[in-house]
mmCIF file of C-alpha atoms in Angstrom:
data_model
loop_
_atom_site.group_PDB
_atom_site.id
_atom_site.type_symbol
_atom_site.label_atom_id
_atom_site.label_comp_id
_atom_site.label_asym_id
_atom_site.label_seq_id
_atom_site.Cartn_x
_atom_site.Cartn_y
_atom_site.Cartn_z
ATOM 1 C CA UNK P 4 40.012 44.567 -80.002
ATOM 2 C CA UNK P 5 41.625 44.197 -83.410
ATOM 3 C CA UNK P 6 43.675 41.081 -82.766
ATOM 4 C CA UNK P 7 45.633 39.331 -80.044
ATOM 5 C CA UNK P 8 48.564 36.953 -80.224
ATOM 6 C CA UNK P 9 47.336 33.357 -79.681
ATOM 7 C CA UNK P 10 49.951 32.562 -77.021
ATOM 8 C CA UNK P 11 49.200 35.709 -75.041
ATOM 9 C CA UNK P 12 45.478 35.162 -75.363
ATOM 10 C CA UNK P 13 45.706 31.566 -74.128
ATOM 11 C CA UNK P 14 47.927 32.649 -71.224
ATOM 12 C CA UNK P 15 45.494 35.358 -70.135
ATOM 13 C CA UNK P 16 42.550 32.971 -70.409
ATOM 14 C CA UNK P 17 44.205 30.263 -68.333
ATOM 15 C CA UNK P 18 45.436 32.671 -65.671
ATOM 16 C CA UNK P 19 41.969 34.161 -65.340
ATOM 17 C CA UNK P 20 40.302 30.765 -65.209
ATOM 18 C CA UNK P 21 42.639 29.430 -62.533
ATOM 19 C CA UNK P 22 41.113 31.680 -59.870
ATOM 20 C CA UNK P 23 37.577 31.734 -61.231
ATOM 21 C CA UNK P 24 34.599 29.738 -60.021
ATOM 22 C CA UNK P 25 32.904 28.433 -63.151
ATOM 23 C CA UNK P 26 29.207 29.281 -63.614
ATOM 24 C CA UNK P 27 26.650 26.873 -64.968
ATOM 25 C CA UNK P 28 26.426 26.456 -68.726
ATOM 26 C CA UNK P 29 23.282 28.583 -69.007
ATOM 27 C CA UNK P 30 24.982 31.518 -67.279
ATOM 28 C CA UNK P 31 27.918 31.326 -69.686
ATOM 29 C CA UNK P 32 25.538 31.162 -72.649
ATOM 30 C CA UNK P 33 23.865 34.366 -71.432
ATOM 31 C CA UNK P 34 27.256 36.043 -71.190
ATOM 32 C CA UNK P 35 28.235 34.954 -74.690
ATOM 33 C CA UNK P 36 24.901 35.998 -76.192
ATOM 34 C CA UNK P 37 25.342 39.433 -74.634
ATOM 35 C CA UNK P 38 28.945 39.754 -75.835
ATOM 36 C CA UNK P 39 28.191 38.431 -79.361
ATOM 37 C CA UNK P 40 24.521 39.185 -80.123
ATOM 38 C CA UNK P 41 24.851 38.238 -83.797
ATOM 39 C CA UNK P 42 26.421 34.838 -83.156
ATOM 40 C CA UNK P 43 24.519 31.578 -82.713
ATOM 41 C CA UNK P 44 26.168 29.310 -80.128
ATOM 42 C CA UNK P 45 24.950 25.817 -80.936
ATOM 43 C CA UNK P 46 26.731 23.970 -78.101
ATOM 44 C CA UNK P 47 28.593 24.900 -74.910
ATOM 45 C CA UNK P 48 30.517 22.332 -72.847
ATOM 46 C CA UNK P 49 33.148 22.329 -70.140
ATOM 47 C CA UNK P 50 36.520 21.261 -71.523
ATOM 48 C CA UNK P 51 38.942 18.907 -69.695
ATOM 49 C CA UNK P 52 40.969 22.031 -68.758
ATOM 50 C CA UNK P 53 39.529 23.499 -65.523
ATOM 51 C CA UNK P 54 37.802 26.832 -66.066
ATOM 52 C CA UNK P 55 37.923 26.576 -69.868
ATOM 53 C CA UNK P 56 34.836 25.893 -71.987
ATOM 54 C CA UNK P 57 34.497 24.762 -75.583
ATOM 55 C CA UNK P 58 31.842 26.599 -77.558
ATOM 56 C CA UNK P 59 30.552 25.507 -80.945
ATOM 57 C CA UNK P 60 29.124 27.868 -83.544
ATOM 58 C CA UNK P 61 27.946 25.377 -86.129
ATOM 59 C CA UNK P 62 31.215 23.777 -87.254
ATOM 60 C CA UNK P 63 33.276 26.610 -85.742
ATOM 61 C CA UNK P 64 35.013 25.678 -82.474
ATOM 62 C CA UNK P 65 36.421 28.125 -79.929
ATOM 63 C CA UNK P 66 37.535 27.944 -76.312
ATOM 64 C CA UNK P 67 36.560 30.571 -73.750
ATOM 65 C CA UNK P 68 37.007 31.385 -70.086
ATOM 66 C CA UNK P 69 33.841 32.580 -68.305
ATOM 67 C CA UNK P 70 36.077 35.113 -66.530
ATOM 68 C CA UNK P 71 37.031 36.716 -69.862
ATOM 69 C CA UNK P 72 34.289 35.983 -72.434
ATOM 70 C CA UNK P 73 35.552 38.783 -74.696
ATOM 71 C CA UNK P 74 38.439 36.474 -75.698
ATOM 72 C CA UNK P 75 37.757 33.488 -77.940
ATOM 73 C CA UNK P 76 40.554 31.069 -78.778
ATOM 74 C CA UNK P 77 39.856 29.445 -82.139
ATOM 75 C CA UNK P 78 41.323 26.113 -83.135
ATOM 76 C CA UNK P 79 42.038 22.823 -81.376
ATOM 77 C CA UNK P 80 43.806 21.962 -78.130
ATOM 78 C CA UNK P 81 45.765 18.720 -77.874
ATOM 79 C CA UNK P 82 46.922 16.704 -74.889
ATOM 80 C CA UNK P 83 50.520 16.049 -75.942
ATOM 81 C CA UNK P 84 51.025 13.275 -73.379
ATOM 82 C CA UNK P 85 47.954 11.272 -74.328
ATOM 83 C CA UNK P 86 48.127 12.422 -77.956
ATOM 84 C CA UNK P 87 44.470 13.239 -78.275
ATOM 85 C CA UNK P 88 42.311 16.229 -79.014
ATOM 86 C CA UNK P 89 40.616 17.713 -75.962
ATOM 87 C CA UNK P 90 37.316 18.742 -77.528
ATOM 88 C CA UNK P 91 34.543 16.192 -76.961
ATOM 89 C CA UNK P 92 34.009 15.825 -80.688
ATOM 90 C CA UNK P 93 36.431 16.363 -83.512
ATOM 91 C CA UNK P 94 36.267 19.031 -86.145
ATOM 92 C CA UNK P 95 35.327 17.248 -89.413
ATOM 93 C CA UNK P 96 38.335 15.808 -91.187
ATOM 94 C CA UNK P 97 39.227 17.160 -94.613
ATOM 95 C CA UNK P 98 38.941 14.912 -97.633
ATOM 96 C CA UNK P 99 42.506 15.633 -98.766
ATOM 97 C CA UNK P 100 45.529 17.195 -97.052
ATOM 98 C CA UNK P 101 46.245 20.883 -97.646
ATOM 99 C CA UNK P 102 48.603 22.016 -100.372
ATOM 100 C CA UNK P 103 52.291 21.457 -99.655
ATOM 101 C CA UNK P 104 54.073 24.406 -101.235
ATOM 102 C CA UNK P 105 57.030 26.643 -100.567
ATOM 103 C CA UNK P 106 54.711 28.909 -98.604
ATOM 104 C CA UNK P 107 54.154 26.262 -95.938
ATOM 105 C CA UNK P 108 51.778 23.344 -95.369
ATOM 106 C CA UNK P 109 48.699 25.568 -95.134
ATOM 107 C CA UNK P 110 49.244 27.351 -98.442
ATOM 108 C CA UNK P 111 46.380 27.218 -100.939
ATOM 109 C CA UNK P 112 46.789 27.701 -104.673
ATOM 110 C CA UNK P 113 44.261 30.415 -105.691
ATOM 111 C CA UNK P 114 43.976 28.734 -109.099
ATOM 112 C CA UNK P 115 42.102 25.913 -107.332
ATOM 113 C CA UNK P 116 39.357 28.258 -106.101
ATOM 114 C CA UNK P 117 36.118 28.294 -108.154
ATOM 115 C CA UNK P 118 35.636 32.052 -108.448
ATOM 116 C CA UNK P 119 32.078 31.706 -109.781
ATOM 117 C CA UNK P 120 31.082 30.544 -106.288
ATOM 118 C CA UNK P 121 32.418 33.702 -104.642
ATOM 119 C CA UNK P 122 30.774 37.043 -103.916
ATOM 120 C CA UNK P 123 32.974 39.642 -105.594
ATOM 121 C CA UNK P 124 33.613 43.090 -104.122
ATOM 122 C CA UNK P 125 35.945 45.549 -105.860
ATOM 123 C CA UNK P 126 37.786 48.449 -104.261
ATOM 124 C CA UNK P 127 39.222 51.035 -106.646
ATOM 125 C CA UNK P 128 40.948 49.542 -109.685
ATOM 126 C CA UNK P 129 40.695 46.026 -108.290
ATOM 127 C CA UNK P 130 44.110 45.086 -109.690
ATOM 128 C CA UNK P 131 45.151 43.105 -106.651
ATOM 129 C CA UNK P 132 43.382 39.896 -105.654
ATOM 130 C CA UNK P 133 42.352 38.604 -102.248
ATOM 131 C CA UNK P 134 40.315 35.510 -101.378
ATOM 132 C CA UNK P 135 38.371 35.280 -98.121
ATOM 133 C CA UNK P 136 36.297 32.518 -96.532
ATOM 134 C CA UNK P 137 33.628 34.385 -94.553
ATOM 135 C CA UNK P 138 30.500 33.742 -92.521
ATOM 136 C CA UNK P 139 28.014 36.618 -92.188
ATOM 137 C CA UNK P 140 27.273 35.551 -88.585
ATOM 138 C CA UNK P 141 30.949 35.614 -87.598
ATOM 139 C CA UNK P 142 31.749 38.667 -85.406
ATOM 140 C CA UNK P 143 35.346 38.731 -86.623
ATOM 141 C CA UNK P 144 34.165 38.745 -90.244
ATOM 142 C CA UNK P 145 32.218 41.902 -89.424
ATOM 143 C CA UNK P 146 35.386 43.493 -88.085
ATOM 144 C CA UNK P 147 37.403 42.275 -91.065
ATOM 145 C CA UNK P 148 34.891 43.872 -93.431
ATOM 146 C CA UNK P 149 35.756 47.255 -91.922
ATOM 147 C CA UNK P 150 39.453 46.576 -92.456
ATOM 148 C CA UNK P 151 38.919 45.424 -96.059
ATOM 149 C CA UNK P 152 37.110 48.670 -96.848
ATOM 150 C CA UNK P 153 40.407 50.464 -96.165
ATOM 151 C CA UNK P 154 42.424 48.345 -98.620
ATOM 152 C CA UNK P 155 42.650 50.149 -101.988
ATOM 153 C CA UNK P 156 42.692 48.674 -105.482
ATOM 154 C CA UNK P 157 41.776 45.102 -104.606
ATOM 155 C CA UNK P 158 39.210 42.599 -105.816
ATOM 156 C CA UNK P 159 37.935 40.538 -102.910
ATOM 157 C CA UNK P 160 36.419 37.119 -103.567
ATOM 158 C CA UNK P 161 34.231 36.163 -100.599
ATOM 159 C CA UNK P 162 33.513 32.439 -100.342
ATOM 160 C CA UNK P 163 30.501 32.389 -98.031
ATOM 161 C CA UNK P 164 30.603 29.408 -95.667
ATOM 162 C CA UNK P 165 27.460 29.137 -93.507
ATOM 163 C CA UNK P 166 29.023 27.590 -90.406
ATOM 164 C CA UNK P 167 26.412 29.310 -88.224
ATOM 165 C CA UNK P 168 23.381 30.321 -90.288
ATOM 166 C CA UNK P 169 22.575 28.894 -93.696
ATOM 167 C CA UNK P 170 19.345 30.869 -94.044
ATOM 168 C CA UNK P 171 21.070 34.249 -93.833
ATOM 169 C CA UNK P 172 23.923 33.199 -96.112
ATOM 170 C CA UNK P 173 21.504 31.900 -98.754
ATOM 171 C CA UNK P 174 19.361 35.050 -98.519
ATOM 172 C CA UNK P 175 22.431 37.215 -99.121
ATOM 173 C CA UNK P 176 23.549 35.223 -102.171
ATOM 174 C CA UNK P 177 20.026 35.070 -103.611
ATOM 175 C CA UNK P 178 19.055 38.692 -102.962
ATOM 176 C CA UNK P 179 18.559 41.113 -105.831
ATOM 177 C CA UNK P 180 21.758 42.956 -104.808
ATOM 178 C CA UNK P 181 24.095 40.451 -103.080
ATOM 179 C CA UNK P 182 26.986 42.859 -102.437
ATOM 180 C CA UNK P 183 24.627 45.408 -100.872
ATOM 181 C CA UNK P 184 22.996 42.644 -98.809
ATOM 182 C CA UNK P 185 26.385 41.338 -97.664
ATOM 183 C CA UNK P 186 27.500 44.746 -96.453
ATOM 184 C CA UNK P 187 24.204 45.397 -94.676
ATOM 185 C CA UNK P 188 24.289 41.997 -92.954
ATOM 186 C CA UNK P 189 27.796 42.613 -91.642
ATOM 187 C CA UNK P 190 26.851 46.050 -90.333
ATOM 188 C CA UNK P 191 23.560 44.988 -88.739
ATOM 189 C CA UNK P 192 23.265 41.485 -87.161
ATOM 190 C CA UNK P 193 19.446 41.730 -87.290
ATOM 191 C CA UNK P 194 19.336 42.378 -91.057
ATOM 192 C CA UNK P 195 18.036 39.603 -93.308
ATOM 193 C CA UNK P 196 17.578 40.426 -97.021
ATOM 194 C CA UNK P 197 14.663 39.275 -99.127
ATOM 195 C CA UNK P 198 15.557 36.155 -101.090
ATOM 196 C CA UNK P 199 14.602 36.031 -104.746
ATOM 197 C CA UNK P 200 12.743 32.848 -105.817
ATOM 198 C CA UNK P 201 14.244 30.026 -107.891
ATOM 199 C CA UNK P 202 17.809 30.850 -106.855
ATOM 200 C CA UNK P 203 20.480 28.188 -106.444
ATOM 201 C CA UNK P 204 23.315 29.045 -104.062
ATOM 202 C CA UNK P 205 26.866 27.602 -103.902
ATOM 203 C CA UNK P 206 26.915 27.190 -100.119
ATOM 204 C CA UNK P 207 27.265 23.401 -100.012
ATOM 205 C CA UNK P 208 30.095 23.584 -102.542
ATOM 206 C CA UNK P 209 31.773 26.277 -100.434
ATOM 207 C CA UNK P 210 31.474 24.130 -97.316
ATOM 208 C CA UNK P 211 33.031 21.193 -99.172
ATOM 209 C CA UNK P 212 35.793 23.479 -100.413
ATOM 210 C CA UNK P 213 36.469 24.692 -96.866
ATOM 211 C CA UNK P 214 36.705 21.095 -95.605
ATOM 212 C CA UNK P 215 39.044 20.244 -98.457
ATOM 213 C CA UNK P 216 41.496 22.923 -97.375
ATOM 214 C CA UNK P 217 41.016 22.343 -93.630
ATOM 215 C CA UNK P 218 39.297 25.677 -93.126
ATOM 216 C CA UNK P 219 37.250 25.372 -89.946
ATOM 217 C CA UNK P 220 37.080 28.993 -88.830
ATOM 218 C CA UNK P 221 36.290 32.365 -90.300
ATOM 219 C CA UNK P 222 37.619 34.644 -91.500
ATOM 220 C CA UNK P 223 40.367 32.887 -93.454
ATOM 221 C CA UNK P 224 42.317 34.970 -95.973
ATOM 222 C CA UNK P 225 44.251 33.631 -98.959
ATOM 223 C CA UNK P 226 46.713 35.845 -100.808
ATOM 224 C CA UNK P 227 47.786 35.594 -104.472
ATOM 225 C CA UNK P 228 51.011 33.782 -103.569
ATOM 226 C CA UNK P 229 49.010 31.105 -101.759
ATOM 227 C CA UNK P 230 49.754 32.286 -98.228
ATOM 228 C CA UNK P 231 46.909 31.684 -95.829
ATOM 229 C CA UNK P 232 46.069 33.729 -92.737
ATOM 230 C CA UNK P 233 43.493 32.392 -90.299
ATOM 231 C CA UNK P 234 41.645 35.020 -88.289
ATOM 232 C CA UNK P 235 41.202 38.763 -88.128
ATOM 233 C CA UNK P 236 44.048 41.022 -89.272
ATOM 234 C CA UNK P 237 44.215 44.768 -89.796
ATOM 235 C CA UNK P 238 44.230 46.617 -93.125
ATOM 236 C CA UNK P 239 47.912 47.533 -92.758
ATOM 237 C CA UNK P 240 48.841 43.856 -92.400
ATOM 238 C CA UNK P 241 46.700 42.947 -95.408
ATOM 239 C CA UNK P 242 48.611 45.551 -97.431
ATOM 240 C CA UNK P 243 51.929 44.080 -96.271
ATOM 241 C CA UNK P 244 50.856 40.592 -97.325
ATOM 242 C CA UNK P 245 49.549 41.822 -100.677
ATOM 243 C CA UNK P 246 52.849 43.601 -101.319
ATOM 244 C CA UNK P 247 54.725 40.375 -100.542
ATOM 245 C CA UNK P 248 52.573 38.410 -102.991
ATOM 246 C CA UNK P 249 53.459 37.894 -106.621
ATOM 247 C CA UNK P 250 53.662 41.259 -108.422
ATOM 248 C CA UNK P 251 50.681 42.315 -110.494
ATOM 249 C CA UNK P 252 51.279 41.903 -114.211
ATOM 250 C CA UNK P 253 50.874 45.205 -116.024
ATOM 251 C CA UNK P 254 48.650 45.326 -119.089
ATOM 252 C CA UNK P 255 50.437 45.385 -122.446
ATOM 253 C CA UNK P 256 49.935 48.274 -124.790
ATOM 254 C CA UNK P 257 48.828 47.417 -128.294
#
């Protein structure tokens, strides 16, 4: 499954859950571990909506129906009558509100991103720029990596946010060949690179940066014009968004 519209996904989940007898939490955990072997589920709880569970992957929150565990709904669900969030604990609040720009309230100015804290991967000429908040344990980041490989002439800045596994993320950054380690980790959930000694990683700074911009799920893509896309999208959609971004300045001849 490449992607699914949030409204359709929520509808299918709720319809399936309405006629489903919920299992115990341990049974659901076994189902999720089988469906997502590379993902660490740190907490599973029944939500106030019958047949719908909240599952935590570190600081990542998703909702799932035991009847359809292949579908995860990322984000928050609010009770509009009582005006409260339905998850039993809130996603951490950001220190400042997101950028208010012409691109919408979720837009992020790429100039505010500390590129030295990103893992850089270049396809072709690398003339275009793309910024991605990724977690090597995130199953959708693994799928996105396959899509990104099909996008030509782009420099991708991966800000690694260890929502699920700090040890793996640090080992990737501190390996002798971080790009090679990153690609291997996304292809093989059991792969853990050898970490070089005396290496300082930027993971805590990346987590603080994610909180600052209200990024609570991965992958999150940021385009040169500041537009932000939360979740997995296909290569063709990435190309559309790149084309809609500010044009690339051509080099001047001397």
